[in-house]
CSV table of C-alpha atoms in Angstrom, one decimal:
chain,number,residue,atom,x,y,z
E,2,MET,CA,-48.6,56.3,49.0
E,3,LYS,CA,-51.5,58.7,49.4
E,4,ARG,CA,-53.7,56.3,47.5
E,5,GLN,CA,-52.7,53.4,49.8
E,6,ARG,CA,-53.5,55.5,52.9
E,7,ARG,CA,-56.9,56.3,51.5
E,8,GLU,CA,-57.5,52.6,50.8
E,9,ILE,CA,-56.5,51.7,54.4
E,10,ALA,CA,-58.8,54.5,55.7
E,11,LEU,CA,-61.7,53.1,53.7
E,12,LEU,CA,-61.0,49.5,55.0
E,13,ILE,CA,-61.0,50.8,58.5
E,14,GLY,CA,-64.1,52.8,57.9
E,15,LEU,CA,-66.0,49.9,56.5
E,16,ALA,CA,-64.9,47.6,59.3
E,17,ALA,CA,-66.0,50.3,61.9
E,18,LEU,CA,-69.4,50.5,60.1
E,19,GLY,CA,-69.6,46.7,60.3
E,20,PHE,CA,-68.9,46.8,64.0
E,21,LEU,CA,-71.6,49.5,64.5
E,22,LEU,CA,-74.2,47.6,62.5
E,23,ALA,CA,-73.3,44.4,64.4
E,24,HIS,CA,-73.8,46.2,67.7
E,25,PHE,CA,-77.3,47.3,66.7
E,26,GLN,CA,-78.0,43.8,65.5
E,27,SER,CA,-76.8,42.2,68.8
E,28,ALA,CA,-78.8,44.7,70.8
E,29,ALA,CA,-82.0,44.0,68.8
E,30,ARG,CA,-81.4,40.3,69.1
E,31,ALA,CA,-81.0,40.5,72.9
E,32,ALA,CA,-84.4,42.2,72.9
E,33,GLY,CA,-86.0,39.5,70.7
E,34,SER,CA,-86.4,41.7,67.7
E,35,THR,CA,-84.6,42.4,64.4
E,36,ASP,CA,-82.5,45.5,63.8
E,37,THR,CA,-83.7,47.9,61.1
E,38,VAL,CA,-80.9,47.1,58.6
E,39,SER,CA,-81.5,43.3,58.8
E,40,SER,CA,-85.2,43.8,58.6
E,41,MET,CA,-85.0,46.0,55.5
E,42,VAL,CA,-82.6,43.6,53.8
E,43,ARG,CA,-84.9,40.6,54.5
E,44,GLN,CA,-87.9,42.5,53.2
E,45,LEU,CA,-86.0,43.6,50.0
E,46,ILE,CA,-84.6,40.1,49.4
E,47,ALA,CA,-87.9,38.2,50.1
E,48,PRO,CA,-89.7,38.6,46.7
E,49,PRO,CA,-86.9,37.3,44.4
E,50,ALA,CA,-86.0,34.6,47.1
E,51,ARG,CA,-89.6,33.3,47.0
E,52,GLY,CA,-89.5,33.2,43.2
E,53,LEU,CA,-86.2,31.3,43.2
E,54,SER,CA,-87.4,28.9,45.9
E,55,ALA,CA,-90.6,28.2,43.9
E,56,ILE,CA,-88.5,27.5,40.7
E,57,ALA,CA,-86.1,25.2,42.6
E,58,ASP,CA,-89.0,23.4,44.3
E,59,LEU,CA,-90.8,22.9,41.0
E,60,ALA,CA,-87.7,21.6,39.3
E,61,GLY,CA,-87.0,19.2,42.3
E,62,ASP,CA,-90.6,18.0,42.5
E,63,SER,CA,-90.8,17.4,38.7
E,64,THR,CA,-87.6,15.4,38.8
E,65,ARG,CA,-88.8,13.3,41.7
E,66,ALA,CA,-92.2,12.8,40.1
E,67,LEU,CA,-90.6,11.6,36.9
E,68,ALA,CA,-88.3,9.2,38.8
E,69,ASN,CA,-90.8,8.0,41.4
E,70,GLY,CA,-94.2,8.7,40.0
E,71,ARG,CA,-95.8,5.3,40.7
E,72,ARG,CA,-94.4,5.0,44.2
E,73,LEU,CA,-95.6,8.5,45.0
E,74,GLU,CA,-99.1,7.7,43.8
E,75,GLU,CA,-99.2,4.6,46.0
E,76,GLU,CA,-97.9,6.6,48.9
E,77,ASN,CA,-100.5,9.2,48.4
E,78,LYS,CA,-103.3,6.6,48.4
E,79,ARG,CA,-101.9,5.2,51.7
E,80,LEU,CA,-101.7,8.6,53.3
E,81,ARG,CA,-105.3,9.4,52.4
E,82,GLN,CA,-106.3,6.2,54.2
E,83,PHE,CA,-104.3,7.4,57.3
E,84,GLU,CA,-105.9,10.8,57.1
E,85,ALA,CA,-109.4,9.2,57.1
E,86,ALA,CA,-108.5,7.1,60.1
E,87,ALA,CA,-107.0,10.1,62.0
E,88,ASN,CA,-110.2,12.1,61.3
E,89,ARG,CA,-112.2,9.5,63.1
E,90,PHE,CA,-110.3,10.2,66.3
E,91,GLN,CA,-110.6,14.0,66.0
E,92,SER,CA,-114.0,14.3,67.6
E,93,THR,CA,-112.9,12.2,70.6
E,94,ILE,CA,-109.9,14.4,71.0
E,95,ASP,CA,-112.0,17.5,70.7
E,96,SER,CA,-114.4,16.5,73.4
E,97,MET,CA,-111.5,15.4,75.8
E,98,GLN,CA,-109.8,18.7,75.2
E,99,GLN,CA,-113.0,20.6,76.1
E,100,GLU,CA,-113.2,18.6,79.3
E,101,ILE,CA,-109.6,19.5,80.1
E,102,ASP,CA,-110.3,23.2,79.4
E,103,SER,CA,-113.3,23.3,81.7
E,104,LEU,CA,-111.3,21.5,84.5
E,105,ARG,CA,-108.5,24.1,84.1
E,106,LYS,CA,-111.0,26.8,84.3
E,107,LEU,CA,-112.5,25.4,87.5
E,108,GLY,CA,-109.1,25.0,89.1
E,109,HIS,CA,-108.2,28.6,88.0
E,110,TRP,CA,-105.1,27.3,86.1
E,111,ASP,CA,-103.3,29.2,83.3
E,112,ARG,CA,-104.0,28.2,79.8
E,113,SER,CA,-101.5,25.4,78.8
E,114,PRO,CA,-99.1,26.2,76.0
E,115,GLY,CA,-99.1,24.3,72.8
E,116,ARG,CA,-102.8,24.6,71.9
E,117,GLU,CA,-102.3,26.7,68.8
E,118,LYS,CA,-100.1,26.0,65.8
E,119,VAL,CA,-99.0,28.6,63.2
E,120,ALA,CA,-97.9,26.9,60.0
E,121,ALA,CA,-94.8,28.5,58.4
E,122,ASP,CA,-92.5,28.1,55.5
E,123,VAL,CA,-88.8,28.0,56.0
E,124,ILE,CA,-87.5,30.7,53.7
E,125,GLY,CA,-83.9,30.6,54.7
E,126,ILE,CA,-81.6,27.9,56.2
E,127,PHE,CA,-78.2,28.9,57.6
E,128,PRO,CA,-76.6,25.7,58.8
E,129,HIS,CA,-73.3,27.2,59.9
E,130,GLU,CA,-75.2,29.6,62.2
E,131,SER,CA,-77.9,27.0,63.2
E,132,ARG,CA,-80.6,29.4,62.3
E,133,ILE,CA,-83.7,29.3,60.0
E,134,THR,CA,-85.8,32.1,58.8
E,135,LEU,CA,-89.6,31.7,58.7
E,136,ASN,CA,-92.2,33.6,56.8
E,137,VAL,CA,-94.3,34.4,59.9
E,138,GLY,CA,-93.8,37.1,62.5
E,139,LEU,CA,-95.5,39.5,64.8
E,140,ASP,CA,-98.5,39.6,62.5
E,141,HIS,CA,-99.1,36.0,63.4
E,142,GLY,CA,-98.8,36.5,67.1
E,143,LEU,CA,-95.3,35.1,67.4
E,144,LYS,CA,-93.1,35.8,70.4
E,145,ARG,CA,-89.5,35.1,71.3
E,146,GLY,CA,-89.0,31.7,72.8
E,147,MET,CA,-91.9,29.9,71.2
E,148,PRO,CA,-91.0,26.4,70.0
E,149,VAL,CA,-90.8,25.5,66.3
E,150,ALA,CA,-91.5,21.9,65.3
E,151,THR,CA,-92.5,19.6,62.6
E,152,TYR,CA,-94.8,16.6,63.0
E,153,GLU,CA,-91.7,14.6,63.6
E,154,GLY,CA,-90.3,16.6,66.4
E,155,LEU,CA,-88.7,19.8,67.8
E,156,VAL,CA,-86.7,22.0,65.4
E,157,GLY,CA,-85.8,25.0,67.6
E,158,ARG,CA,-87.0,28.1,69.3
E,159,ILE,CA,-87.9,31.6,68.0
E,160,GLU,CA,-85.1,34.0,68.6
E,161,THR,CA,-86.0,37.2,66.8
E,162,VAL,CA,-89.3,38.4,65.5
E,163,ASP,CA,-90.2,41.2,63.1
E,164,ARG,CA,-93.5,42.1,61.5
E,165,SER,CA,-93.6,39.4,58.8
E,166,THR,CA,-90.6,37.2,59.4
E,167,SER,CA,-88.9,35.5,62.3
E,168,GLN,CA,-85.7,33.6,63.0
E,169,ALA,CA,-85.4,30.5,65.0
E,170,LEU,CA,-82.3,29.1,66.7
E,171,LEU,CA,-82.1,25.4,65.9
E,172,ILE,CA,-81.8,22.9,68.7
E,173,THR,CA,-78.4,21.9,67.4
E,174,SER,CA,-77.0,25.4,68.1
E,175,THR,CA,-74.2,25.5,70.6
E,176,SER,CA,-75.4,28.9,71.8
E,177,LEU,CA,-76.5,29.0,75.4
E,178,GLY,CA,-79.9,30.3,74.4
E,179,SER,CA,-80.7,27.0,72.8
E,180,ARG,CA,-80.8,25.0,76.0
E,181,ILE,CA,-84.1,23.5,77.0
E,182,GLY,CA,-85.5,21.2,79.7
E,183,ALA,CA,-85.9,17.6,78.5
E,184,LEU,CA,-87.1,14.2,79.7
E,185,ILE,CA,-86.3,10.7,78.8
E,186,GLN,CA,-89.7,9.2,77.8
E,187,ARG,CA,-91.0,6.6,80.2
E,188,ALA,CA,-94.3,4.9,80.5
E,189,PRO,CA,-96.2,5.8,83.8
E,190,PRO,CA,-95.8,5.1,86.7
E,191,ASN,CA,-92.0,5.3,86.0
E,192,VAL,CA,-90.5,8.7,86.7
E,193,PRO,CA,-88.8,10.1,83.6
E,194,PRO,CA,-85.2,11.2,84.1
E,195,ALA,CA,-84.9,14.9,83.5
E,196,GLY,CA,-82.1,17.2,82.3
E,197,LEU,CA,-81.0,20.1,80.2
E,198,ILE,CA,-80.4,19.5,76.5
E,199,ARG,CA,-78.2,21.7,74.2
E,200,GLY,CA,-76.6,21.5,70.8
E,201,THR,CA,-73.0,20.3,70.4
E,202,GLY,CA,-72.6,20.0,66.7
E,203,PRO,CA,-74.4,20.0,63.3
E,204,ALA,CA,-76.3,16.8,64.1
E,205,LEU,CA,-75.8,16.1,67.8
E,206,LEU,CA,-77.3,17.2,71.1
E,207,THR,CA,-76.1,16.6,74.7
E,208,LEU,CA,-78.5,15.9,77.5
E,209,GLU,CA,-77.0,16.6,80.9
E,210,LEU,CA,-79.0,14.6,83.3
E,211,ALA,CA,-80.0,16.1,86.7
E,212,ASP,CA,-79.6,12.7,88.4
E,213,PRO,CA,-76.2,11.1,87.7
E,214,ALA,CA,-77.7,7.7,88.7
E,215,ALA,CA,-80.6,7.9,86.2
E,216,THR,CA,-81.1,4.9,84.0
E,217,VAL,CA,-80.7,5.8,80.4
E,218,VAL,CA,-79.9,3.4,77.6
E,219,ASN,CA,-79.3,3.8,73.9
E,220,GLY,CA,-82.4,4.1,71.9
E,221,ASP,CA,-84.4,6.0,74.6
E,222,THR,CA,-86.6,8.7,73.3
E,223,VAL,CA,-86.0,12.3,74.5
E,224,ILE,CA,-88.9,14.7,74.7
E,225,THR,CA,-89.4,18.2,75.9
E,226,GLY,CA,-89.9,18.6,79.6
E,227,GLY,CA,-92.6,21.3,79.6
E,228,PHE,CA,-90.7,23.1,82.4
E,229,SER,CA,-91.4,26.5,80.8
E,230,ASP,CA,-94.5,28.4,80.1
E,231,GLN,CA,-93.8,28.3,76.3
E,232,ILE,CA,-92.7,24.8,75.4
E,233,PRO,CA,-95.3,22.1,76.1
E,234,ARG,CA,-94.3,18.7,77.4
E,235,GLY,CA,-94.0,15.8,75.1
E,236,ILE,CA,-92.5,17.1,71.8
E,237,VAL,CA,-90.0,14.5,70.5
E,238,ILE,CA,-86.5,15.9,70.4
E,239,GLY,CA,-84.4,12.8,69.4
E,240,ARG,CA,-83.0,9.5,70.4
E,241,VAL,CA,-80.2,8.6,72.8
E,242,ILE,CA,-77.2,7.2,70.9
E,243,ALA,CA,-74.6,7.1,73.7
E,244,VAL,CA,-74.4,7.5,77.4
E,245,GLN,CA,-71.2,9.0,79.0
E,246,ASP,CA,-70.3,9.1,82.7
E,247,ASP,CA,-67.9,11.5,84.3
E,248,PRO,CA,-67.1,10.0,87.7
E,249,ALA,CA,-64.8,12.9,88.7
E,250,PHE,CA,-67.6,15.4,88.5
E,251,GLY,CA,-70.4,12.9,89.2
E,252,ARG,CA,-72.1,13.7,85.9
E,253,ARG,CA,-74.0,11.6,83.4
E,254,THR,CA,-74.7,12.9,79.9
E,255,ALA,CA,-76.5,11.3,77.0
E,256,LEU,CA,-75.6,12.1,73.4
E,257,VAL,CA,-78.8,12.5,71.4
E,258,ALA,CA,-79.4,12.4,67.7
E,259,PRO,CA,-82.2,14.9,66.7
E,260,ARG,CA,-85.3,13.3,65.3
E,261,VAL,CA,-85.8,16.0,62.6
E,262,LEU,CA,-83.3,16.2,59.7
E,263,LEU,CA,-82.7,19.9,60.2
E,264,GLY,CA,-81.0,20.5,56.9
E,265,ASN,CA,-84.1,19.4,54.9
E,266,ILE,CA,-86.9,21.1,56.6
E,267,ARG,CA,-89.2,23.2,54.3
E,268,GLU,CA,-92.4,23.5,56.4
E,269,VAL,CA,-92.7,23.9,60.2
E,270,PHE,CA,-95.2,25.1,62.7
E,271,VAL,CA,-94.7,27.5,65.6
E,272,ILE,CA,-96.5,26.4,68.8
E,273,LYS,CA,-98.2,29.3,70.6
T,236,MET,CA,-71.5,57.2,33.1
T,237,ARG,CA,-70.0,53.8,32.3
T,238,GLY,CA,-68.8,53.6,35.9
T,239,TRP,CA,-72.4,54.1,37.2
T,240,ILE,CA,-73.5,51.2,34.9
T,241,GLY,CA,-70.8,49.2,36.7
T,242,VAL,CA,-72.2,50.2,40.1
T,243,LEU,CA,-75.7,49.3,39.0
T,244,VAL,CA,-74.7,45.9,37.6
T,245,ALA,CA,-72.6,45.2,40.8
T,246,GLY,CA,-75.7,46.1,42.9
T,247,ILE,CA,-78.0,43.9,40.9
T,248,VAL,CA,-75.6,41.0,41.0
T,249,LEU,CA,-75.2,41.2,44.8
T,250,TYR,CA,-79.0,41.6,45.2
T,251,LEU,CA,-79.7,38.5,43.1
T,252,ALA,CA,-76.9,36.6,44.9
T,253,ALA,CA,-78.4,37.4,48.3
T,254,ALA,CA,-81.8,36.2,47.0
T,255,ALA,CA,-80.1,33.0,45.8
T,256,GLU,CA,-78.3,32.6,49.1
T,257,GLN,CA,-81.5,32.9,51.0
T,258,SER,CA,-83.5,30.5,48.9
T,259,LEU,CA,-81.0,28.1,47.4
T,260,GLY,CA,-78.0,28.4,49.8
T,261,PRO,CA,-78.6,25.2,51.7
T,262,ARG,CA,-79.6,23.1,48.7
T,263,THR,CA,-77.0,20.7,47.6
T,264,LEU,CA,-76.1,19.5,44.1
T,265,PHE,CA,-74.4,16.1,44.1
T,266,GLY,CA,-73.4,16.6,47.7
T,267,GLY,CA,-71.9,20.1,47.3
T,268,ARG,CA,-73.3,23.6,47.6
T,269,PHE,CA,-72.7,27.1,46.3
T,270,ASP,CA,-72.1,30.3,48.3
T,271,TYR,CA,-73.7,32.7,45.9
T,272,LEU,CA,-72.6,35.9,47.7
T,273,LEU,CA,-69.0,34.8,47.5
T,274,ILE,CA,-69.4,34.0,43.8
T,275,ALA,CA,-70.8,37.5,43.3
T,276,VAL,CA,-68.0,39.1,45.2
T,277,ALA,CA,-65.3,37.2,43.3
T,278,CYS,CA,-66.8,38.0,39.9
T,279,VAL,CA,-67.7,41.7,40.6
T,280,CYS,CA,-64.2,42.4,42.1
T,281,LEU,CA,-62.6,41.3,38.8
T,282,PHE,CA,-64.1,44.4,37.3
T,283,THR,CA,-63.7,46.9,40.1
T,284,SER,CA,-61.0,49.2,41.5
T,285,ARG,CA,-59.4,48.2,44.8
T,286,LYS,CA,-61.8,50.5,46.7
T,287,GLY,CA,-64.7,49.1,44.7
T,288,GLY,CA,-63.7,45.6,45.7
T,289,ALA,CA,-63.7,46.5,49.4
T,290,VAL,CA,-67.1,48.1,49.1
T,291,ALA,CA,-68.6,45.2,47.2
T,292,GLY,CA,-67.2,42.8,49.8
T,293,PHE,CA,-68.6,45.0,52.5
T,294,PHE,CA,-72.1,44.8,51.1
T,295,ALA,CA,-71.8,41.1,50.5
T,296,GLY,CA,-70.9,40.7,54.2
T,297,LEU,CA,-73.7,43.0,55.3
T,298,LEU,CA,-76.3,41.1,53.2
T,299,TYR,CA,-75.1,37.7,54.5
T,300,GLY,CA,-75.1,38.9,58.2
T,301,ALA,CA,-78.5,40.5,57.8
T,302,LEU,CA,-80.0,37.4,56.2
T,303,ASP,CA,-78.6,34.7,58.6
T,304,GLY,CA,-78.9,36.8,61.8
T,305,ALA,CA,-75.3,36.0,62.7
T,306,ASN,CA,-72.8,38.5,64.1
T,307,MET,CA,-72.6,40.8,61.1
T,308,TRP,CA,-69.1,42.2,61.7
T,309,GLN,CA,-67.4,38.8,61.1
T,310,TYR,CA,-69.0,38.5,57.7
T,311,VAL,CA,-68.4,42.2,56.9
T,312,LEU,CA,-64.7,42.0,57.8
T,313,THR,CA,-63.9,38.8,56.0
T,314,ARG,CA,-65.8,39.7,52.8
T,315,THR,CA,-64.4,43.3,52.7
T,316,LEU,CA,-60.9,42.0,52.9
T,317,GLY,CA,-61.6,39.2,50.5
T,318,GLY,CA,-63.1,41.6,47.9
T,319,TYR,CA,-60.2,44.0,48.4
T,320,PHE,CA,-57.5,41.4,47.9
T,321,ILE,CA,-59.2,40.0,44.7
T,322,ALA,CA,-59.4,43.6,43.4
T,323,ILE,CA,-55.7,44.2,44.1
T,324,VAL,CA,-54.8,41.1,42.1
T,325,ALA,CA,-57.3,41.9,39.4
T,326,SER,CA,-56.1,45.5,39.0
T,327,GLY,CA,-52.5,44.3,39.0
T,328,GLY,CA,-52.6,43.7,35.3
T,329,ILE,CA,-53.6,40.0,35.2
T,330,GLU,CA,-55.6,39.0,32.2
T,331,ARG,CA,-59.2,38.5,33.0
T,332,SER,CA,-60.5,35.1,31.8
T,333,LEU,CA,-62.8,32.3,32.8
T,334,PHE,CA,-59.9,30.6,34.6
T,335,ALA,CA,-59.2,33.8,36.5
T,336,ALA,CA,-62.8,33.9,37.6
T,337,PHE,CA,-62.5,30.3,38.8
T,338,LEU,CA,-59.4,31.1,40.8
T,339,ALA,CA,-60.9,34.3,42.2
T,340,ALA,CA,-64.0,32.3,43.5
T,341,VAL,CA,-61.8,29.6,44.9
T,342,PHE,CA,-59.6,32.2,46.7
T,343,ALA,CA,-62.6,34.2,47.9
T,344,THR,CA,-64.2,31.1,49.4
T,345,ILE,CA,-61.1,29.7,51.1
T,346,PHE,CA,-59.9,33.1,52.4
T,347,CYS,CA,-63.2,34.3,53.6
T,348,GLN,CA,-64.3,31.1,55.2
T,349,LEU,CA,-60.9,30.4,56.9
T,350,THR,CA,-60.7,33.9,58.4
T,351,LEU,CA,-64.4,33.5,59.5
T,352,MET,CA,-63.4,30.2,61.1
T,353,PHE,CA,-60.9,32.0,63.3
T,354,LEU,CA,-63.3,34.9,64.1
T,355,ALA,CA,-66.3,32.6,64.8
T,356,PRO,CA,-65.1,29.1,65.4
T,357,PRO,CA,-67.6,26.5,64.2
T,358,PRO,CA,-68.6,23.6,66.6
T,359,ALA,CA,-66.9,21.0,64.3
T,360,VAL,CA,-63.8,22.3,62.5
T,361,LEU,CA,-63.2,19.3,60.1
T,362,PRO,CA,-66.6,19.2,58.6
T,363,PHE,CA,-66.4,23.0,58.2
T,364,LEU,CA,-63.1,22.7,56.4
T,365,LEU,CA,-64.3,19.9,54.1
T,366,ASP,CA,-67.4,21.9,53.3
T,367,THR,CA,-65.3,25.0,52.6
T,368,ILE,CA,-63.1,23.0,50.1
T,369,SER,CA,-66.0,21.5,48.2
T,370,THR,CA,-67.9,24.8,48.2
T,371,ALA,CA,-64.7,26.5,46.8
T,372,VAL,CA,-64.7,24.2,43.8
T,373,TYR,CA,-68.4,24.5,43.2
T,374,ASN,CA,-68.1,28.3,43.5
T,375,GLY,CA,-65.3,28.3,41.0
T,376,VAL,CA,-67.3,26.4,38.4
T,377,LEU,CA,-70.4,28.7,38.8
T,378,ALA,CA,-68.2,31.8,38.9
T,379,MET,CA,-67.0,31.1,35.3
T,380,ALA,CA,-70.6,31.3,34.1
T,381,VAL,CA,-71.3,34.5,36.1
T,382,TYR,CA,-68.1,36.0,34.8
T,383,ALA,CA,-69.0,35.2,31.2
T,384,VAL,CA,-72.3,37.2,31.7
T,385,LEU,CA,-70.6,40.1,33.5
T,386,ASN,CA,-67.9,40.3,30.9
T,387,ARG,CA,-70.5,40.8,28.2
T,388,ILE,CA,-72.2,43.6,30.1
T,389,LEU,CA,-69.2,45.4,31.5
T,390,GLY,CA,-66.9,44.8,28.6
T,391,PRO,CA,-63.1,45.7,28.7
T,392,ARG,CA,-61.7,46.4,32.1
T,393,LYS,CA,-60.9,50.1,31.6
T,394,ALA,CA,-64.3,51.0,30.3
T,395,GLY,CA,-66.2,48.9,32.9
T,396,THR,CA,-64.1,49.7,36.0
T,397,VAL,CA,-66.4,50.5,38.9
T,398,HIS,CA,-65.4,53.6,40.8
T,399,PHE,CA,-66.8,54.2,44.2
């Protein structure tokens, strides 16, 4: 009986300690940082986790190389040709960018976001929580709210940052913090319909359109709206797969499939 | 002294499991995935006292919550209870075996994930349940290998019991 009481007391104590730690964790997250315990755990776990990742990558790459060696070689050749073609445009882009910069300076406008990209490795993926851990942090100039993307499209936004790592909330997260302004891509002079996009499931987003009469069809591309000082306009988010009308509330929403396969990402960049 | 070896082994197992969870957690093998921390809890708790099981579960929850940045208390609570219940059954005189390790891992996965589902409902329940079932089976298989290693190190139950 006494033993049982002691066990129950221990369980209650551990649960209380869990609540306390969770309280510190939530408070730190609200401030855009990581609590001390989580930060220590991540730093302690990082070295063996990196080793295991490297071993798993090596095993996976070797298997793929054995199975698709010839195809990969051809693909590599093709990609080198693309790279050479892309390099030819770089000087033109650079001179145009300089022109934009000097015009912004003349007009006394703020520096536009999205000019600098910080490459990062995904060192942890937590699909149930719609979060990923990156190996870059305050040391690389990261701040809360910065967008995380791949060359295919938007992945999420930085939620917490500590010295050498950060966590990003994926765009598929159902949390309110994951909502961002979005546009349906339209060629000028057509006005792109705008709305707020948020996650509604593991591989689904919902775009609530500001104008219930906006013309949206399946297959339309959804991009970031640039309505914030951190997320630049034009990053691809996904593709419309269904449009739903709610006449009772005068609402039109579009279901969007994200462009990036969020479960498979290994490398991303954070846009500063 | 033997007890402290048990504590050390349990700590190392949880540490390695957390590293595996961080780096290999989302990777799938033939469509299924492992939950390394739950495997560690299930195997360690077969060798612990009831209190030891609760403490091992607590640290597994703490590690998971710290790594994924989720609300830590949900993981702490579910894993603490899961570890405690496995240790109750294990200390109730059942014979430890590979099959017992399989069952412990299946139970740990289903119990902890289902209780977690009520505390933090996922956006899509059916995929979560299907994932839980497949993960439970995968965990059971890997737990047998982990148990075989632990059994070699910790030896007979009485000598290897972890006292906290």
